[in-house]
Coordinates of C-alpha atoms in Angstrom, one line a residue:
Chain M
M1 CA -61.1 -126.0 -73.3
Y2 CA -58.7 -127.0 -70.6
L3 CA -58.5 -125.7 -67.1
I4 CA -56.1 -126.0 -64.1
G5 CA -57.0 -125.9 -60.4
I6 CA -54.4 -125.5 -57.7
D7 CA -55.1 -126.1 -54.0
G8 CA -52.1 -124.7 -52.1
G9 CA -52.8 -125.8 -48.5
G10 CA -50.4 -125.4 -45.6
S11 CA -48.8 -128.8 -46.0
T12 CA -49.7 -130.0 -49.5
V13 CA -50.2 -128.6 -53.0
R14 CA -52.7 -130.4 -55.3
V15 CA -53.0 -129.7 -59.0
A16 CA -55.8 -130.9 -61.3
V17 CA -56.0 -130.5 -65.1
T18 CA -59.6 -130.8 -66.3
D19 CA -61.9 -130.1 -69.3
E20 CA -64.8 -127.8 -69.1
M21 CA -67.0 -130.6 -67.8
L22 CA -64.7 -130.9 -64.8
T23 CA -63.4 -134.3 -66.0
I24 CA -60.0 -134.8 -64.4
L25 CA -57.4 -135.5 -67.1
G26 CA -54.3 -135.3 -64.9
Q27 CA -53.6 -134.8 -61.3
A28 CA -50.5 -134.3 -59.1
R29 CA -49.5 -133.5 -55.6
A30 CA -46.5 -132.4 -53.6
G31 CA -45.5 -130.8 -50.3
G32 CA -46.5 -127.4 -49.0
V33 CA -46.1 -124.2 -51.0
N34 CA -46.7 -121.5 -48.4
P35 CA -43.7 -119.2 -49.1
N36 CA -43.8 -118.0 -45.5
T37 CA -42.9 -121.4 -44.2
V38 CA -40.9 -123.1 -47.0
G39 CA -39.3 -120.0 -48.6
R40 CA -40.2 -118.5 -52.0
D41 CA -37.6 -120.4 -54.1
H42 CA -38.7 -123.7 -52.7
A43 CA -42.4 -122.9 -53.1
A44 CA -41.9 -121.7 -56.7
R45 CA -40.0 -124.8 -57.7
T46 CA -42.7 -127.1 -56.1
I47 CA -45.5 -125.3 -57.9
K48 CA -43.8 -125.5 -61.2
E49 CA -42.9 -129.2 -60.8
T50 CA -46.4 -130.2 -59.7
L51 CA -48.0 -128.2 -62.6
S52 CA -45.6 -129.8 -65.1
A53 CA -46.4 -133.3 -63.8
A54 CA -50.2 -132.8 -64.0
L55 CA -49.9 -131.4 -67.6
T56 CA -47.8 -134.4 -68.6
L57 CA -50.2 -136.8 -67.1
A58 CA -53.1 -135.1 -68.9
S59 CA -51.2 -135.0 -72.2
I60 CA -52.0 -131.3 -72.5
R61 CA -49.5 -128.6 -73.6
A62 CA -49.2 -125.5 -71.4
D63 CA -50.3 -123.3 -74.2
E64 CA -53.6 -125.2 -74.5
V65 CA -54.7 -124.1 -71.0
H66 CA -57.5 -121.5 -71.0
A67 CA -57.5 -120.6 -67.3
V68 CA -55.9 -121.5 -64.0
G69 CA -57.4 -121.0 -60.5
A70 CA -55.3 -121.1 -57.4
G71 CA -56.4 -121.1 -53.8
I72 CA -53.5 -120.5 -51.4
A73 CA -53.2 -120.7 -47.6
G74 CA -51.6 -117.9 -45.7
A75 CA -51.8 -114.1 -45.7
M76 CA -52.6 -112.8 -49.2
T77 CA -50.5 -109.7 -49.6
A78 CA -50.1 -107.8 -52.9
S79 CA -46.5 -108.9 -53.1
F80 CA -47.5 -112.5 -52.7
H81 CA -50.2 -112.1 -55.3
D82 CA -47.6 -110.7 -57.8
W83 CA -45.1 -113.4 -57.0
L84 CA -47.6 -116.2 -57.7
T85 CA -48.9 -114.5 -60.8
E86 CA -45.4 -114.3 -62.3
I87 CA -44.7 -118.0 -61.6
L88 CA -48.0 -119.1 -63.3
R89 CA -47.6 -116.6 -66.2
D90 CA -44.2 -118.1 -66.8
M91 CA -45.6 -121.6 -67.0
L92 CA -48.9 -120.9 -68.7
P93 CA -48.3 -118.0 -71.1
L94 CA -51.8 -117.9 -72.6
A95 CA -53.9 -118.8 -69.6
Q96 CA -56.1 -116.4 -67.6
I97 CA -54.8 -116.5 -64.0
H98 CA -57.2 -116.2 -61.0
I99 CA -55.8 -116.3 -57.4
T100 CA -57.7 -116.5 -54.2
T101 CA -57.5 -118.0 -50.7
D102 CA -57.6 -121.7 -49.9
M103 CA -60.8 -121.1 -47.9
E104 CA -62.7 -119.7 -50.9
I105 CA -61.8 -122.6 -53.2
A106 CA -62.7 -125.0 -50.4
L107 CA -66.1 -123.4 -50.1
I108 CA -66.7 -123.7 -53.8
A109 CA -65.5 -127.3 -53.8
A110 CA -67.8 -128.0 -50.8
H111 CA -71.0 -126.7 -52.3
G112 CA -70.2 -126.8 -56.0
E113 CA -70.8 -123.0 -56.2
R114 CA -69.5 -119.9 -54.4
H115 CA -72.3 -119.9 -51.8
G116 CA -72.8 -121.3 -48.3
V117 CA -70.5 -121.8 -45.4
I118 CA -67.4 -123.9 -44.8
V119 CA -65.8 -124.5 -41.4
S120 CA -62.3 -125.9 -41.5
A121 CA -60.1 -127.4 -38.8
G122 CA -56.6 -128.8 -39.7
T123 CA -53.4 -127.5 -38.2
G124 CA -55.3 -124.2 -38.0
S125 CA -59.0 -123.3 -38.0
A126 CA -61.3 -120.8 -39.8
A127 CA -64.8 -120.4 -41.3
F128 CA -65.6 -118.8 -44.6
G129 CA -69.0 -117.9 -46.0
V130 CA -70.7 -116.2 -49.0
N131 CA -74.3 -115.1 -48.9
D132 CA -77.0 -114.6 -51.5
Q133 CA -75.7 -111.1 -52.3
G134 CA -72.2 -112.5 -52.9
E135 CA -70.8 -110.9 -49.8
A136 CA -67.9 -112.9 -48.4
L137 CA -66.5 -113.1 -44.9
L138 CA -63.7 -115.0 -43.2
V139 CA -63.7 -115.5 -39.4
G140 CA -61.0 -117.2 -37.4
G141 CA -57.7 -118.2 -39.1
W142 CA -55.6 -116.2 -36.7
G143 CA -52.9 -118.8 -36.2
Y144 CA -52.1 -120.8 -33.0
L145 CA -51.0 -117.8 -30.9
L146 CA -54.0 -115.4 -31.6
G147 CA -56.8 -117.9 -32.1
D148 CA -57.4 -121.0 -34.2
E149 CA -59.6 -122.5 -31.5
G150 CA -60.7 -126.1 -32.3
S151 CA -57.7 -126.6 -34.6
G152 CA -55.1 -129.3 -34.3
A153 CA -52.5 -126.8 -32.9
W154 CA -55.1 -125.5 -30.5
I155 CA -56.1 -129.0 -29.3
G156 CA -52.4 -129.9 -28.8
L157 CA -51.8 -126.7 -26.9
Q158 CA -54.8 -127.3 -24.6
A159 CA -53.4 -130.7 -23.9
L160 CA -50.0 -129.3 -22.9
K161 CA -51.7 -126.6 -20.8
H162 CA -53.7 -129.3 -19.0
I163 CA -50.5 -131.2 -18.3
A164 CA -48.8 -128.1 -16.9
H165 CA -51.8 -127.3 -14.8
A166 CA -52.2 -130.9 -13.4
S167 CA -48.4 -130.9 -12.6
D168 CA -48.7 -127.6 -10.6
R169 CA -51.5 -129.3 -8.6
G170 CA -49.8 -132.7 -8.2
Q171 CA -52.8 -134.3 -9.9
P172 CA -52.5 -137.5 -12.0
S173 CA -53.3 -137.3 -15.7
I174 CA -53.8 -140.0 -18.3
L175 CA -53.2 -137.4 -21.0
A176 CA -49.9 -136.5 -19.4
E177 CA -48.7 -140.1 -19.2
R178 CA -49.5 -140.6 -22.9
V179 CA -47.7 -137.4 -24.0
F180 CA -44.7 -138.3 -21.8
D181 CA -44.6 -141.8 -23.5
L182 CA -44.9 -140.1 -27.0
L183 CA -42.0 -137.7 -26.3
Q184 CA -40.0 -140.1 -24.1
I185 CA -39.8 -137.7 -21.2
R186 CA -40.4 -138.3 -17.5
E187 CA -42.2 -135.3 -16.2
A188 CA -44.1 -132.1 -17.2
R189 CA -41.1 -129.8 -16.7
D190 CA -39.3 -131.8 -19.5
L191 CA -41.8 -130.4 -21.9
V192 CA -40.4 -126.9 -21.6
P193 CA -37.1 -127.2 -23.5
I194 CA -38.9 -129.4 -26.2
I195 CA -41.8 -127.0 -26.8
Y196 CA -39.7 -123.8 -26.9
Q197 CA -36.8 -125.1 -29.0
P198 CA -36.3 -122.7 -31.9
G199 CA -36.2 -123.5 -35.6
V200 CA -39.2 -125.9 -35.6
L201 CA -42.6 -124.5 -36.6
A202 CA -44.7 -124.4 -33.4
A203 CA -48.1 -125.0 -35.0
P204 CA -47.4 -128.4 -36.6
R205 CA -45.4 -129.4 -33.5
L206 CA -48.4 -128.6 -31.3
A207 CA -50.9 -130.3 -33.8
R208 CA -49.1 -133.6 -33.5
F209 CA -50.7 -134.1 -30.0
A210 CA -54.2 -133.6 -31.4
P211 CA -54.8 -137.2 -32.6
L212 CA -53.9 -138.4 -29.1
V213 CA -56.5 -136.1 -27.5
L214 CA -59.2 -137.3 -30.0
E215 CA -58.2 -140.9 -29.2
L216 CA -58.6 -140.3 -25.5
A217 CA -61.8 -138.3 -25.7
D218 CA -64.0 -141.2 -24.5
K219 CA -61.6 -142.3 -21.8
D220 CA -60.3 -139.2 -20.2
D221 CA -62.2 -136.2 -18.8
A222 CA -59.5 -133.6 -19.7
A223 CA -59.4 -134.9 -23.3
Q224 CA -63.2 -134.9 -23.5
E225 CA -63.3 -131.3 -22.2
I226 CA -60.8 -130.1 -24.8
V227 CA -62.8 -131.7 -27.7
K228 CA -66.1 -130.3 -26.4
S229 CA -64.6 -126.8 -26.0
G230 CA -63.0 -127.1 -29.5
A231 CA -66.3 -128.0 -31.1
A232 CA -68.0 -125.2 -29.3
H233 CA -65.5 -122.7 -30.6
L234 CA -65.8 -124.0 -34.2
A235 CA -69.6 -123.8 -34.0
E236 CA -69.2 -120.2 -32.7
L237 CA -67.2 -119.4 -35.9
V238 CA -70.1 -120.6 -38.0
N239 CA -72.7 -118.7 -35.9
V240 CA -70.7 -115.4 -36.0
L241 CA -70.3 -115.8 -39.8
A242 CA -74.0 -116.6 -40.4
E243 CA -75.1 -113.7 -38.2
R244 CA -72.8 -111.1 -39.8
L245 CA -73.7 -112.3 -43.4
K246 CA -77.4 -112.5 -42.4
M247 CA -77.6 -116.1 -43.6
D248 CA -80.6 -118.0 -42.2
N249 CA -80.0 -121.8 -41.9
P250 CA -77.0 -121.7 -44.4
A251 CA -75.6 -124.8 -46.1
I252 CA -72.6 -125.8 -44.0
C253 CA -69.7 -128.0 -45.1
F254 CA -66.7 -129.3 -43.1
G255 CA -63.1 -129.0 -44.3
G256 CA -59.6 -129.6 -43.1
G257 CA -57.9 -132.8 -41.8
L258 CA -59.7 -132.9 -38.5
L259 CA -63.2 -132.4 -39.9
S260 CA -63.0 -134.5 -43.1
G261 CA -64.0 -137.8 -41.4
A262 CA -65.9 -138.9 -38.4
N263 CA -64.1 -138.4 -35.1
P264 CA -65.1 -137.1 -31.6
L265 CA -64.5 -133.5 -32.7
S266 CA -66.3 -133.6 -36.0
S267 CA -69.2 -135.5 -34.4
A268 CA -69.5 -133.0 -31.6
L269 CA -69.5 -130.2 -34.1
Q270 CA -72.1 -131.9 -36.3
A271 CA -74.3 -132.3 -33.2
R272 CA -73.8 -128.8 -32.0
L273 CA -74.7 -127.4 -35.4
G274 CA -77.7 -129.7 -35.6
L275 CA -76.7 -131.3 -38.9
D276 CA -78.6 -134.5 -39.7
V277 CA -76.0 -135.6 -42.2
F278 CA -72.2 -135.5 -41.9
P279 CA -71.4 -132.6 -44.4
V280 CA -68.9 -133.8 -46.9
S281 CA -67.5 -131.8 -49.8
V282 CA -69.0 -132.2 -53.3
Y283 CA -65.6 -131.9 -55.0
P284 CA -62.0 -132.0 -53.9
A285 CA -60.5 -128.5 -53.3
E286 CA -58.5 -128.3 -56.5
I287 CA -61.7 -128.7 -58.5
G288 CA -63.1 -125.8 -56.4
A289 CA -60.1 -123.9 -57.9
V290 CA -61.1 -124.9 -61.4
I291 CA -64.7 -123.8 -60.8
Y292 CA -63.5 -120.6 -59.4
A293 CA -61.4 -120.0 -62.5
M294 CA -64.3 -120.8 -64.8
G295 CA -66.5 -118.3 -62.9
Q296 CA -63.9 -115.5 -63.2
S297 CA -62.8 -116.2 -66.8
T298 CA -64.2 -114.4 -69.9
Chain N
M1 CA -15.0 -112.7 4.7
Y2 CA -16.2 -111.7 1.3
L3 CA -19.2 -113.0 -0.6
I4 CA -20.6 -112.7 -4.1
G5 CA -24.3 -112.9 -5.2
I6 CA -25.4 -113.3 -8.8
D7 CA -29.0 -112.7 -10.0
G8 CA -29.1 -114.0 -13.5
G9 CA -32.6 -113.1 -14.7
G10 CA -34.0 -113.4 -18.2
S11 CA -33.0 -109.9 -19.3
T12 CA -30.4 -108.7 -16.8
V13 CA -27.5 -110.1 -14.7
R14 CA -26.7 -108.3 -11.4
V15 CA -23.7 -109.0 -9.3
A16 CA -23.0 -107.8 -5.7
V17 CA -19.8 -108.2 -3.7
T18 CA -20.5 -108.0 0.1
D19 CA -19.0 -108.7 3.5
E20 CA -20.6 -111.1 5.9
M21 CA -22.8 -108.3 7.2
L22 CA -24.3 -108.0 3.7
T23 CA -22.7 -104.6 3.3
I24 CA -22.5 -104.0 -0.5
L25 CA -18.9 -103.3 -1.4
G26 CA -19.3 -103.4 -5.2
Q27 CA -22.1 -103.9 -7.6
A28 CA -22.4 -104.3 -11.4
R29 CA -25.1 -105.2 -13.9
A30 CA -25.3 -106.2 -17.6
G31 CA -27.7 -107.8 -20.1
G32 CA -29.2 -111.3 -19.9
V33 CA -27.2 -114.5 -19.3
N34 CA -29.7 -117.2 -20.1
P35 CA -27.6 -119.4 -22.4
N36 CA -30.7 -120.7 -24.1
T37 CA -31.5 -117.2 -25.4
V38 CA -28.1 -115.5 -25.8
G39 CA -25.9 -118.5 -26.4
R40 CA -23.3 -120.0 -24.1
D41 CA -20.3 -118.0 -25.3
H42 CA -22.0 -114.7 -25.0
A43 CA -23.5 -115.6 -21.6
A44 CA -20.1 -116.8 -20.2
R45 CA -18.4 -113.6 -21.4
T46 CA -21.1 -111.4 -19.8
I47 CA -20.9 -113.2 -16.4
K48 CA -17.1 -112.9 -16.3
E49 CA -17.1 -109.2 -17.2
T50 CA -19.8 -108.4 -14.7
L51 CA -18.1 -110.3 -12.0
S52 CA -14.7 -108.6 -12.7
A53 CA -16.3 -105.2 -12.7
A54 CA -18.0 -105.8 -9.3
L55 CA -14.7 -107.1 -7.8
T56 CA -12.8 -104.1 -9.1
L57 CA -15.4 -101.7 -7.7
A58 CA -15.2 -103.5 -4.3
S59 CA -11.4 -103.5 -4.4
I60 CA -11.4 -107.2 -3.6
R61 CA -9.2 -109.8 -5.3
A62 CA -10.9 -112.9 -6.7
D63 CA -8.9 -115.2 -4.3
E64 CA -10.4 -113.4 -1.3
V65 CA -13.9 -114.5 -2.1
H66 CA -15.2 -117.2 0.3
A67 CA -18.4 -118.2 -1.4
V68 CA -20.5 -117.3 -4.4
G69 CA -24.2 -117.8 -4.8
A70 CA -26.0 -117.6 -8.2
G71 CA -29.7 -117.8 -9.0
I72 CA -30.3 -118.3 -12.7
A73 CA -33.5 -118.2 -14.8
G74 CA -34.4 -121.0 -17.1
A75 CA -34.4 -124.8 -17.0
M76 CA -31.7 -126.0 -14.6
T77 CA -30.2 -129.1 -16.3
A78 CA -27.1 -130.9 -15.1
S79 CA -25.2 -129.8 -18.2
F80 CA -26.1 -126.1 -17.5
H81 CA -25.1 -126.5 -13.8
D82 CA -21.7 -127.9 -14.8
W83 CA -21.2 -125.2 -17.4
L84 CA -21.9 -122.4 -14.9
T85 CA -19.8 -124.0 -12.2
E86 CA -16.8 -124.2 -14.5
I87 CA -17.1 -120.5 -15.4
L88 CA -17.3 -119.5 -11.7
R89 CA -14.5 -121.9 -10.7
D90 CA -12.3 -120.3 -13.4
M91 CA -12.9 -116.8 -12.0
L92 CA -13.0 -117.6 -8.3
P93 CA -10.6 -120.5 -7.7
L94 CA -10.9 -120.6 -3.9
A95 CA -14.6 -119.8 -3.5
Q96 CA -17.4 -122.3 -2.7
I97 CA -19.9 -122.2 -5.5
H98 CA -23.7 -122.6 -4.9
I99 CA -26.1 -122.5 -7.8
T100 CA -29.8 -122.4 -7.7
T101 CA -32.8 -120.9 -9.5
D102 CA -33.7 -117.2 -9.8
M103 CA -37.0 -117.9 -7.9
E104 CA -35.2 -119.4 -4.9
I105 CA -32.8 -116.3 -4.5
A106 CA -35.8 -114.0 -5.1
L107 CA -37.7 -115.8 -2.2
I108 CA -34.7 -115.4 0.1
A109 CA -34.2 -111.8 -0.9
A110 CA -37.9 -111.1 -0.4
H111 CA -38.1 -112.5 3.2
G112 CA -34.5 -112.3 4.3
E113 CA -34.6 -116.1 4.8
R114 CA -35.4 -119.2 2.8
H115 CA -39.0 -119.3 4.0
G116 CA -42.4 -118.0 2.8
V117 CA -43.9 -117.5 -0.7
I118 CA -42.9 -115.3 -3.7
V119 CA -45.1 -114.7 -6.6
S120 CA -43.4 -113.2 -9.6
A121 CA -44.7 -111.7 -12.9
G122 CA -42.3 -110.2 -15.5
T123 CA -42.1 -111.5 -19.0
G124 CA -43.1 -114.9 -17.5
S125 CA -44.8 -115.8 -14.2
A126 CA -44.4 -118.3 -11.4
A127 CA -44.7 -118.8 -7.6
F128 CA -42.2 -120.4 -5.3
G129 CA -42.5 -121.3 -1.7
V130 CA -40.6 -123.0 1.2
N131 CA -42.5 -124.2 4.3
D132 CA -41.4 -124.7 7.9
Q133 CA -40.1 -128.2 7.1
G134 CA -37.9 -126.7 4.4
E135 CA -40.0 -128.3 1.6
A136 CA -39.8 -126.2 -1.6
L137 CA -42.2 -126.1 -4.5
L138 CA -42.4 -124.1 -7.8
V139 CA -45.7 -123.7 -9.5
G140 CA -46.2 -121.9 -12.9
G141 CA -43.2 -120.9 -14.9
W142 CA -44.3 -122.9 -17.9
G143 CA -43.5 -120.2 -20.5
Y144 CA -46.0 -118.3 -22.7
L145 CA -47.3 -121.3 -24.7
L146 CA -48.0 -123.6 -21.8
G147 CA -49.0 -121.2 -19.1
D148 CA -47.4 -118.1 -17.5
E149 CA -50.9 -116.7 -16.8
G150 CA -50.7 -113.1 -15.5
S151 CA -47.3 -112.5 -16.9
G152 CA -46.4 -109.7 -19.4
A153 CA -46.3 -112.2 -22.3
W154 CA -49.7 -113.6 -21.3
I155 CA -51.2 -110.2 -20.9
G156 CA -50.0 -109.2 -24.4
L157 CA -51.3 -112.4 -25.8
Q158 CA -54.7 -111.9 -24.3
A159 CA -54.8 -108.4 -25.8
L160 CA -54.1 -109.8 -29.3
K161 CA -56.6 -112.5 -28.8
H162 CA -59.2 -109.9 -27.9
I163 CA -58.4 -107.9 -31.0
A164 CA -58.7 -111.0 -33.2
H165 CA -62.0 -111.9 -31.5
A166 CA -63.4 -108.3 -31.8
S167 CA -62.4 -108.3 -35.5
D168 CA -64.2 -111.6 -36.2
R169 CA -67.3 -110.0 -34.7
G170 CA -66.9 -106.6 -36.4
Q171 CA -66.8 -104.9 -32.9
P172 CA -64.9 -101.7 -32.2
S173 CA -62.1 -102.0 -29.7
I174 CA -60.0 -99.2 -28.0
L175 CA -57.3 -101.8 -27.3
A176 CA -57.2 -102.7 -31.0
E177 CA -56.8 -99.0 -32.0
R178 CA -54.0 -98.5 -29.6
V179 CA -52.1 -101.6 -30.7
F180 CA -52.6 -100.7 -34.4
D181 CA -51.1 -97.2 -33.6
L182 CA -48.2 -98.9 -31.8
L183 CA -47.4 -101.3 -34.6
Q184 CA -48.4 -98.8 -37.4
I185 CA -50.8 -101.2 -39.0
R186 CA -54.4 -100.7 -40.2
E187 CA -56.4 -103.8 -39.3
A188 CA -56.3 -106.9 -37.2
R189 CA -55.3 -109.2 -40.1
D190 CA -52.0 -107.2 -40.3
L191 CA -51.1 -108.6 -36.9
V192 CA -50.6 -112.1 -38.3
P193 CA -47.4 -111.6 -40.3
I194 CA -45.9 -109.5 -37.5
I195 CA -46.7 -112.0 -34.7
Y196 CA -45.5 -115.1 -36.5
Q197 CA -42.4 -113.7 -38.1
P198 CA -39.5 -116.1 -37.1
G199 CA -36.2 -115.2 -35.5
V200 CA -37.6 -112.9 -32.8
L201 CA -38.4 -114.4 -29.3
A202 CA -42.1 -114.6 -29.0
A203 CA -42.4 -114.0 -25.2
P204 CA -40.7 -110.6 -25.1
R205 CA -42.5 -109.6 -28.3
L206 CA -45.8 -110.4 -26.7
A207 CA -44.8 -108.7 -23.4
R208 CA -44.3 -105.4 -25.0
F209 CA -48.1 -105.0 -25.2
A210 CA -48.6 -105.5 -21.5
P211 CA -47.9 -101.8 -20.4
L212 CA -50.6 -100.7 -22.8
V213 CA -53.1 -103.1 -21.3
L214 CA -52.2 -101.9 -17.8
E215 CA -52.5 -98.3 -18.9
L216 CA -56.0 -98.9 -20.4
A217 CA -57.3 -101.0 -17.4
D218 CA -59.4 -98.1 -16.0
K219 CA -60.7 -97.0 -19.5
D220 CA -61.4 -100.1 -21.5
D221 CA -63.5 -103.1 -20.4
A222 CA -61.4 -105.6 -22.4
A223 CA -58.1 -104.4 -20.8
Q224 CA -59.8 -104.4 -17.3
E225 CA -61.0 -108.0 -17.9
I226 CA -57.5 -109.2 -18.9
V227 CA -55.9 -107.5 -15.8
K228 CA -58.6 -109.0 -13.5
S229 CA -58.1 -112.5 -15.0
G230 CA -54.3 -112.2 -14.7
A231 CA -54.5 -111.3 -11.0
A232 CA -56.9 -114.2 -10.4
H233 CA -54.4 -116.6 -12.1
L234 CA -51.5 -115.2 -10.1
A235 CA -53.5 -115.5 -6.8
E236 CA -54.3 -119.1 -7.8
L237 CA -50.6 -119.9 -8.1
V238 CA -50.1 -118.7 -4.5
N239 CA -53.2 -120.7 -3.3
V240 CA -52.1 -123.9 -5.0
L241 CA -48.6 -123.5 -3.5
A242 CA -49.8 -122.8 0.0
E243 CA -52.2 -125.7 -0.1
R244 CA -49.6 -128.2 -1.4
L245 CA -47.0 -127.0 1.1
K246 CA -49.6 -126.9 3.9
M247 CA -48.7 -123.3 4.7
D248 CA -51.4 -121.4 6.6
N249 CA -51.4 -117.7 6.0
P250 CA -47.9 -117.7 4.6
A251 CA -45.7 -114.5 4.3
I252 CA -46.1 -113.5 0.6
C253 CA -43.9 -111.2 -1.4
F254 CA -44.2 -109.9 -5.0
G255 CA -41.4 -110.1 -7.6
G256 CA -40.7 -109.4 -11.2
G257 CA -41.1 -106.3 -13.3
L258 CA -45.0 -106.2 -13.3
L259 CA -45.3 -106.7 -9.5
S260 CA -42.4 -104.6 -8.2
G261 CA -44.5 -101.4 -8.1
A262 CA -48.1 -100.4 -7.8
N263 CA -50.1 -100.8 -11.0
P264 CA -53.6 -102.2 -11.8
L265 CA -52.2 -105.8 -11.9
S266 CA -50.3 -105.7 -8.6
S267 CA -53.0 -103.8 -6.9
A268 CA -55.6 -106.3 -8.0
L269 CA -53.4 -109.2 -6.8
Q270 CA -52.8 -107.4 -3.5
A271 CA -56.6 -107.1 -3.0
R272 CA -57.3 -110.6 -4.1
L273 CA -54.7 -112.0 -1.6
G274 CA -56.0 -109.8 1.1
L275 CA -52.7 -108.1 1.8
D276 CA -52.9 -104.9 3.9
V277 CA -49.5 -103.7 2.9
F278 CA -47.9 -103.8 -0.6
P279 CA -45.4 -106.6 -0.2
V280 CA -41.9 -105.4 -1.2
S281 CA -38.7 -107.4 -1.0
V282 CA -36.4 -106.9 2.0
Y283 CA -33.3 -107.2 -0.2
P284 CA -32.4 -107.0 -3.9
A285 CA -32.3 -110.5 -5.5
E286 CA -28.4 -110.5 -5.7
I287 CA -28.3 -110.2 -1.9
G288 CA -30.7 -113.1 -1.8
A289 CA -28.0 -115.0 -3.7
V290 CA -25.4 -114.0 -1.1
I291 CA -27.6 -115.1 1.8
Y292 CA -28.2 -118.4 -0.1
A293 CA -24.4 -118.9 -0.4
M294 CA -23.8 -118.1 3.3
G295 CA -26.5 -120.7 4.3
Q296 CA -25.0 -123.4 2.1
S297 CA -21.3 -122.7 2.8
T298 CA -19.3 -124.4 5.6

């Protein structure tokens, strides 16, 4: 029995072809497939090409696939669900198709089962959990304008706000100097036309300042304060989730680019959540999608 | 001697033709002329048409105008300055041309002279001051992503953040119910595709929720907290300005749509700044531009 898992994150799609023992037979990856950001035609083409490549690498024919699981970033509307189902049906005529969110497959990948909590910080941030009764809840994930505290976009935005604030007060700022160097500008007011220029996605543009903030966290008070506050917000997502799902001492895993390795943010979050061991995922997210498909298939 | 004043705000341009006693002989207004938002061709056409209309209404020929003053919203780059000068030179061949920011002419209009402090909250927010030595300083005015605390866009954004936050916690919210009614949506997650849809300017889109927050300020704790915090931020702009310009007990005036009449925000700011009388402007802003031109002309 052959299975396919698709992890459609904001900036990357990953596809794995496996057998029922989760042995990876073929694997492929390409750019983002969120139709809201790259457009539906582009997203459909990318999904099809990545699927084809993974099947070829696995030496499996499309009609041999029993089930496909896909976890996709972004708002999951009915129209979006139908659109993706049609693309996958077209490619895999005999397969059962199971679509869910990227947070759900990340949770399953993290723990090896649909249970526990995952807190994720990449360009955006969110926490997702499933309790013993199978009740699921997502908190956060509101995007850079409404929330996403502790994410890359949020950290970048806090850095720029700090720079504007310091400029109003005529105060020196290491963070400001480094951002000016990066953007090749001379003063804080020069940020304005850059940040508000249309046609460039604001969240990734803001998130590009996050690595600088993490790098300065042990040298600059403002950077340290941002990281500390970001970790507190991420911990709060976990606490709200655990409280609402009535989970005592849940198994917690980290996800997303900013929490997938040790850095000042992930370390601060680990400490704040009282985790003895840095919580790494059991499987990659696309295997989470395979496990999801196996659990849903008949 | 005839003079022209132009107030080029974010959403409206106002033109006045006066004599040297500031008697208004003709007046006209039209939509916004910020070339960054409406494009240069559109902005140039609007400026020319509004100028022509005001001259016709005043029964004054263009070559009779001695000087023109213009205060324009938005980043004042050299290229922008040259562009506007050319448009005005074309229309008013014999007039001296003096261009500055909308905040400077608002200050002059507010106090009848280039001295004192103005704090403004409309779609955005900023404070501008000039001390006894003629030193000028602008604080705030960073736009809705980097700052603009207390502005319409900021108030709207805080309302949406509150809604997201309350939704994460499963808490009821009057503010949320009212915003859902306004947008004809059913739940907080429905906000996401609306708020992030491209091609619509984010700041005016956010500012449309501000009147609702002001309306609810005496009925809903969340709305009241936003208004209180907005007033505190606006007062802080004034305090930073006064401190950096070494102005003791400066004359303060309010500007912008949210502070031009009594409402919970302007009243809270008045109280916080300890102003006995609600500070209204002496002149409309376009007359501030005329006074600016008179002061600069030879």
